[in-house]
Coordinates of C-alpha atoms in Angstrom, one line a residue:
M1 CA 0.0 0.0 0.0
T2 CA 1.1 3.6 -0.6
R3 CA 2.7 4.8 2.6
P4 CA 0.8 7.9 4.0
I5 CA 2.9 10.5 5.7
I6 CA 2.0 12.0 9.1
V7 CA 2.4 15.8 8.3
G8 CA 0.7 17.1 11.4
V9 CA -0.2 16.1 15.0
G10 CA -2.1 17.9 17.7
M11 CA -3.5 17.0 21.2
H12 CA -5.7 18.4 23.9
R13 CA -4.4 17.4 27.3
F14 CA -6.0 14.3 28.8
G15 CA -7.6 14.5 32.3
R16 CA -10.8 15.3 34.1
Q17 CA -12.0 18.5 32.6
P18 CA -15.5 19.3 33.8
D19 CA -15.7 22.6 31.8
S20 CA -14.7 21.0 28.5
T21 CA -17.1 19.9 25.8
L22 CA -16.8 17.5 22.8
K23 CA -16.5 20.6 20.7
T24 CA -13.7 22.2 22.7
L25 CA -11.7 19.0 23.0
A26 CA -12.0 17.8 19.4
G27 CA -11.7 21.4 18.0
H28 CA -8.5 22.1 19.9
A29 CA -6.8 18.9 18.8
A30 CA -7.9 19.3 15.1
T31 CA -6.8 23.0 15.0
A32 CA -3.4 22.1 16.5
A33 CA -2.8 19.3 14.0
L34 CA -3.7 21.5 11.1
A35 CA -1.4 24.3 12.4
D36 CA 1.4 21.7 12.8
A37 CA 0.8 20.6 9.2
K38 CA 0.7 24.3 8.0
M39 CA -2.7 23.6 6.4
E40 CA -6.0 25.3 6.2
C41 CA -9.3 23.4 6.7
G42 CA -10.0 23.7 3.0
E43 CA -6.9 21.6 2.2
V44 CA -8.4 18.6 4.0
D45 CA -10.0 16.1 1.6
C46 CA -11.8 14.0 4.3
V47 CA -12.3 13.6 8.0
F48 CA -12.3 10.4 10.1
A49 CA -13.7 11.1 13.6
A50 CA -13.4 8.5 16.4
N51 CA -15.6 8.5 19.5
V52 CA -17.1 5.9 21.7
G53 CA -19.2 7.3 24.6
A54 CA -20.9 10.5 23.3
G55 CA -24.2 8.8 22.7
L56 CA -24.5 7.3 26.2
I57 CA -22.8 10.1 28.1
T58 CA -24.0 13.3 26.3
G59 CA -26.8 12.1 24.1
Q60 CA -25.1 13.1 20.9
E61 CA -25.5 10.4 18.3
G62 CA -25.6 10.1 14.5
I63 CA -23.3 13.0 13.4
R64 CA -20.9 13.2 16.3
G65 CA -17.8 14.2 14.3
Q66 CA -19.6 16.9 12.3
V67 CA -21.0 18.4 15.4
A68 CA -17.7 18.1 17.4
L69 CA -15.7 19.9 14.7
K70 CA -18.1 22.5 13.4
D71 CA -17.0 25.3 15.7
A72 CA -13.4 24.7 14.6
G73 CA -14.5 25.4 11.0
V74 CA -14.0 21.9 9.7
G75 CA -16.6 21.1 7.1
G76 CA -17.3 20.8 3.4
M77 CA -15.6 17.4 3.0
P78 CA -16.7 13.8 3.6
F79 CA -17.0 12.8 7.3
F80 CA -16.6 9.2 8.5
N81 CA -17.7 8.6 12.1
V82 CA -15.8 5.6 13.5
E83 CA -16.7 3.6 16.6
N84 CA -14.8 0.5 17.5
A85 CA -14.5 0.5 21.3
C86 CA -11.0 1.4 22.7
A87 CA -9.6 0.8 19.2
S88 CA -11.8 3.5 17.6
G89 CA -8.9 5.9 17.2
S90 CA -6.7 3.2 15.7
S91 CA -9.5 2.1 13.4
A92 CA -9.9 5.7 12.2
V93 CA -6.2 6.0 11.4
H94 CA -6.3 2.6 9.6
L95 CA -9.3 3.6 7.5
A96 CA -7.8 7.0 6.7
A97 CA -4.5 5.4 5.6
S98 CA -6.5 2.9 3.5
Y99 CA -8.6 5.7 2.0
L100 CA -5.5 7.6 0.9
A101 CA -3.9 4.4 -0.4
S102 CA -7.0 3.8 -2.6
G103 CA -6.5 7.1 -4.4
A104 CA -9.8 8.5 -3.1
A105 CA -8.1 11.4 -1.4
E106 CA -4.7 13.0 -0.9
T107 CA -5.1 14.4 2.6
A108 CA -7.1 13.2 5.7
L109 CA -7.7 14.6 9.2
V110 CA -8.1 12.0 11.9
V111 CA -9.6 13.1 15.2
G112 CA -10.2 10.9 18.3
Y113 CA -12.0 12.6 21.1
E114 CA -13.9 11.6 24.3
K115 CA -15.7 13.4 27.1
M116 CA -16.1 10.8 29.8
S117 CA -16.4 12.8 33.0
A118 CA -20.0 13.7 33.9
P119 CA -21.9 14.5 37.1
D120 CA -23.3 10.9 36.9
K121 CA -20.1 8.8 37.1
S122 CA -22.1 5.7 36.2
L123 CA -22.5 6.9 32.6
A124 CA -18.8 6.4 32.0
F125 CA -19.0 2.9 33.2
K126 CA -22.0 2.2 31.0
A127 CA -20.1 3.5 28.0
I128 CA -17.2 1.2 28.8
D129 CA -19.4 -1.8 29.5
A130 CA -21.2 -1.2 26.2
C131 CA -17.8 -2.1 24.5
G132 CA -18.7 -5.7 25.3
D133 CA -21.6 -8.1 24.6
I134 CA -24.3 -6.5 26.8
E135 CA -26.0 -9.8 27.4
E136 CA -22.7 -11.3 28.8
I137 CA -22.2 -8.0 30.7
A138 CA -25.6 -8.3 32.4
A139 CA -24.9 -12.0 33.3
I140 CA -21.5 -11.1 34.8
K141 CA -22.9 -8.2 36.8
N142 CA -25.7 -10.5 38.1
A143 CA -23.1 -13.0 39.2
L144 CA -20.9 -10.4 40.9
G145 CA -23.8 -8.8 42.8
P146 CA -23.0 -5.9 45.1
D147 CA -19.3 -6.8 45.0
G148 CA -19.2 -5.5 41.4
A149 CA -20.8 -2.2 42.1
G150 CA -18.9 1.0 41.2
R151 CA -16.7 -0.3 38.5
S152 CA -16.7 -1.6 34.9
V153 CA -17.0 -5.3 34.3
F154 CA -13.8 -5.0 32.2
M155 CA -11.8 -4.6 35.5
D156 CA -13.0 -8.0 36.6
F157 CA -12.1 -9.4 33.2
Y158 CA -8.6 -7.8 33.2
A159 CA -8.0 -9.0 36.8
R160 CA -8.8 -12.6 35.7
K161 CA -6.3 -12.4 32.9
V162 CA -3.7 -11.0 35.2
Q163 CA -4.3 -13.7 37.8
K164 CA -3.8 -16.3 35.1
Y165 CA -0.6 -14.6 33.9
L166 CA 0.8 -14.5 37.4
A167 CA 0.1 -18.1 38.0
E168 CA 1.7 -19.2 34.8
S169 CA 4.7 -16.9 34.7
G170 CA 5.8 -16.7 38.4
A171 CA 5.5 -13.0 38.3
T172 CA 4.1 -11.1 41.3
T173 CA 1.9 -8.2 42.0
R174 CA 5.1 -6.3 42.9
H175 CA 6.3 -6.7 39.3
L176 CA 3.0 -5.2 38.0
A177 CA 3.5 -2.3 40.4
A178 CA 7.0 -1.7 39.1
I179 CA 5.6 -1.5 35.5
A180 CA 2.9 0.9 36.6
A181 CA 5.3 3.0 38.6
K182 CA 7.6 3.2 35.5
N183 CA 4.7 4.4 33.4
H184 CA 3.6 7.0 35.9
C185 CA 7.2 8.3 36.0
N186 CA 7.2 8.5 32.2
G187 CA 4.0 10.5 32.3
V188 CA 5.8 13.2 34.3
D189 CA 7.4 14.6 31.2
N190 CA 4.3 14.3 29.0
E191 CA 2.5 17.7 29.0
Y192 CA -0.6 15.9 27.7
A193 CA -0.8 13.3 30.4
H194 CA -3.7 12.9 32.8
F195 CA -1.3 11.9 35.7
R196 CA 2.1 13.7 36.0
S197 CA 3.1 12.7 39.4
P198 CA 6.0 10.1 39.9
Q199 CA 5.0 6.9 41.7
T200 CA 7.0 4.1 43.4
I201 CA 6.2 0.4 43.7
E202 CA 5.1 1.1 47.3
S203 CA 2.8 3.9 46.4
V204 CA 1.2 1.9 43.6
L205 CA 0.6 -1.1 46.0
A206 CA -0.7 1.3 48.6
S207 CA -3.4 2.6 46.3
R208 CA -6.9 1.2 46.6
E209 CA -7.4 -2.3 45.3
I210 CA -9.9 -2.4 42.5
V211 CA -10.0 -6.2 41.8
A212 CA -7.2 -8.4 43.0
P213 CA -4.4 -8.1 42.0
L214 CA -5.1 -4.8 40.3
H215 CA -4.7 -1.6 42.3
L216 CA -6.0 1.9 41.3
L217 CA -2.6 3.2 40.1
M218 CA -2.2 0.1 37.9
C219 CA -5.3 1.0 35.9
S220 CA -6.1 3.6 33.2
P221 CA -8.2 6.5 34.5
I222 CA -11.5 7.8 33.2
S223 CA -10.3 10.8 31.1
D224 CA -11.5 13.6 28.8
G225 CA -9.2 14.4 25.9
A226 CA -8.6 14.5 22.2
A227 CA -5.8 13.7 19.7
A228 CA -5.6 14.4 15.9
I229 CA -3.2 13.7 13.0
V230 CA -3.1 14.9 9.4
L231 CA -2.2 12.3 6.8
A232 CA -1.1 13.0 3.3
T233 CA 0.0 11.0 0.3
E234 CA 3.7 11.0 -0.6
S235 CA 3.0 12.9 -3.8
W236 CA 1.0 15.6 -2.0
A237 CA 3.7 16.0 0.7
K238 CA 6.6 16.0 -1.8
A239 CA 4.9 18.6 -4.0
R240 CA 4.6 21.0 -1.0
G241 CA 7.9 20.2 0.7
R242 CA 6.2 18.5 3.7
A243 CA 7.9 15.7 5.6
G244 CA 7.1 13.5 8.5
P245 CA 7.1 9.9 9.7
V246 CA 5.4 7.4 7.4
I247 CA 2.9 4.7 8.3
A248 CA 4.9 1.8 7.0
A249 CA 2.2 -0.8 7.9
S250 CA -1.3 -0.8 9.3
K251 CA -3.1 -3.9 10.3
L252 CA -6.6 -4.3 11.9
R253 CA -8.7 -7.4 12.6
S254 CA -11.2 -8.8 15.1
D255 CA -10.5 -11.9 17.2
N256 CA -11.5 -15.3 15.9
F257 CA -11.8 -16.7 19.4
S258 CA -8.7 -18.8 19.3
N259 CA -5.5 -17.9 21.2
A260 CA -5.4 -14.1 21.6
E261 CA -1.7 -13.8 22.1
S262 CA -0.9 -15.8 19.0
Q263 CA -3.3 -13.7 17.0
I264 CA -1.7 -10.4 18.1
R265 CA 1.7 -11.9 17.4
G266 CA 0.6 -13.0 14.0
L267 CA -0.9 -9.6 13.2
A268 CA 2.4 -8.0 14.3
L269 CA 4.4 -10.3 12.1
E270 CA 2.2 -9.3 9.1
A271 CA 2.8 -5.6 9.9
Y272 CA 6.6 -6.2 10.2
R273 CA 6.6 -8.0 6.9
E274 CA 4.7 -5.2 5.2
A275 CA 7.0 -2.5 6.7
G276 CA 10.2 -4.4 5.8
L277 CA 11.3 -4.2 9.4
G278 CA 11.5 -6.5 12.4
P279 CA 11.0 -6.2 16.2
Q280 CA 14.7 -5.7 16.5
D281 CA 14.4 -2.5 14.5
M282 CA 11.9 -0.8 16.8
D283 CA 13.3 2.0 19.0
L284 CA 10.1 2.5 21.1
A285 CA 6.5 1.2 21.4
E286 CA 3.1 2.4 22.4
V287 CA 1.1 -0.5 23.9
H288 CA -2.5 -0.7 25.0
D289 CA -1.9 -1.1 28.7
G290 CA -5.3 -0.6 30.2
S291 CA -4.4 -2.8 33.2
A292 CA -0.6 -2.7 33.6
P293 CA 2.5 -2.7 30.9
V294 CA 5.9 0.1 28.2
N295 CA 5.2 3.5 26.9
V296 CA 7.5 6.5 27.0
G297 CA 4.6 9.0 27.2
G298 CA 3.0 7.2 30.2
G299 CA 0.7 4.9 28.3
L300 CA -3.0 4.6 29.2
I301 CA -2.1 4.3 32.9
A302 CA -0.5 7.8 33.2
R303 CA -1.4 9.6 29.9
G304 CA -5.1 8.6 30.4
H305 CA -7.6 6.7 28.3
P306 CA -10.3 8.8 26.7
L307 CA -11.6 5.8 24.7
G308 CA -11.9 7.3 21.2
A309 CA -8.8 9.3 21.5
T310 CA -6.3 6.7 22.7
G311 CA -5.4 5.1 19.4
V312 CA -4.8 8.5 17.8
A313 CA -2.8 9.7 20.8
Q314 CA -0.5 6.7 20.4
I315 CA 0.3 7.7 16.8
C316 CA 0.8 11.3 17.9
E317 CA 3.4 10.2 20.5
L318 CA 5.3 8.1 18.1
A319 CA 5.2 10.8 15.4
L320 CA 6.7 13.3 17.9
Q321 CA 9.4 10.8 18.9
L322 CA 10.3 10.0 15.3
R323 CA 10.5 13.8 14.5
G324 CA 12.7 14.3 17.6
E325 CA 10.2 16.7 19.2
A326 CA 9.2 14.8 22.3
G327 CA 11.2 17.0 24.7
A328 CA 12.4 15.5 28.0
R329 CA 10.9 12.1 27.1
Q330 CA 12.6 11.9 23.7
V331 CA 14.1 8.5 22.8
R332 CA 17.5 9.1 21.4
N333 CA 17.9 8.4 17.6
A334 CA 14.4 7.0 17.3
R335 CA 13.8 5.9 13.7
A336 CA 11.1 3.2 13.9
A337 CA 8.2 2.5 16.3
V338 CA 5.3 0.2 16.8
A339 CA 1.8 0.9 18.2
H340 CA -0.6 -1.7 19.5
C341 CA -4.2 -1.2 20.5
L342 CA -7.1 -3.4 21.5
G343 CA -10.8 -2.6 21.6
G344 CA -13.9 -4.1 23.0
Q345 CA -14.7 -7.7 24.0
V346 CA -17.0 -9.9 22.0
A347 CA -16.7 -12.8 24.5
F348 CA -15.8 -12.8 28.2
G349 CA -15.8 -16.5 28.8
K350 CA -12.2 -16.8 27.8
T351 CA -9.1 -14.6 27.8
T352 CA -9.7 -14.1 24.1
G353 CA -12.5 -12.4 22.2
A354 CA -11.2 -8.9 21.4
A355 CA -13.5 -7.0 19.1
A356 CA -10.6 -5.1 17.5
M357 CA -6.9 -5.4 17.5
S358 CA -4.5 -3.1 15.6
I359 CA -0.8 -2.8 14.9
F360 CA 0.9 0.1 13.3
I361 CA 4.6 0.4 12.2
L362 CA 5.9 3.9 11.8
A363 CA 9.3 4.9 10.3
A364 CA 11.1 8.2 10.3

């Protein structure tokens, strides 16, 4: 496939922002990305807007992207609203890259945005739980009873996966805490991160237990935020003297209910082959760590996890790193990077069943 170039990136800081709206979040990120690309709205051929919870949390359905971006002056081009659970942003990037590769457009604006905080906190949990089979969700909640109140069913699912991993690997909760502490410390230097306070193993373990063995500071927070990128074809960028990292490979699929780890590994191998690179060539990674693992920018744990924005934020972080513009968190001489994101759960009976899994390879 033709390799699209990331010519612009922009973000709105992640965090609890009660005074923000879908319009202010998405508009800020889109405007920043266009400014970074030195482009006007009229130069954008198409828009891919990723969001998960607006319908349940705010009541905005149907034309979410058009509404979210209208105050920023983005209009007059095809809009594609994308929803694919936590992989919504990744899916939007994948679709935009494919659209450009097809020859249908030369430039694309991708915006992932989410407004999860609300006076009624249960709405955020409803939006998260709606990323699974609601019949299975209802059965699990019924089985948990009062013990499952005040959290998403996904936390119980993640906890079960972690329990299995600890039993099979010999790792301990302290190892999980070390990973979480590392990510929190990485978030200190990320101006877009929800959490920017350093943590230690002890402080992570001292935080409230959500579901054993997961503690509060091991888990991604409920965040508001937005991220945007501008993609362009090589010919468009070359004609205008624009440069940036290329998306050397983009892969997306749903789970086929076999071994999830082998499927993700297989998807990654496909991406590496397409990019002409291997794991040994990667200088850094952005990994979907909703319940505890890598990430120079703090990952979901510290940067935050506004569902529809996360996948785009991963690409923003990697693009900044490959451009050498990540400031204090810059990875020296970064030339290639990989991003991994998962979204939703079609089946909870096993540790497989992801509704969407994506892999991107970026190269400077």
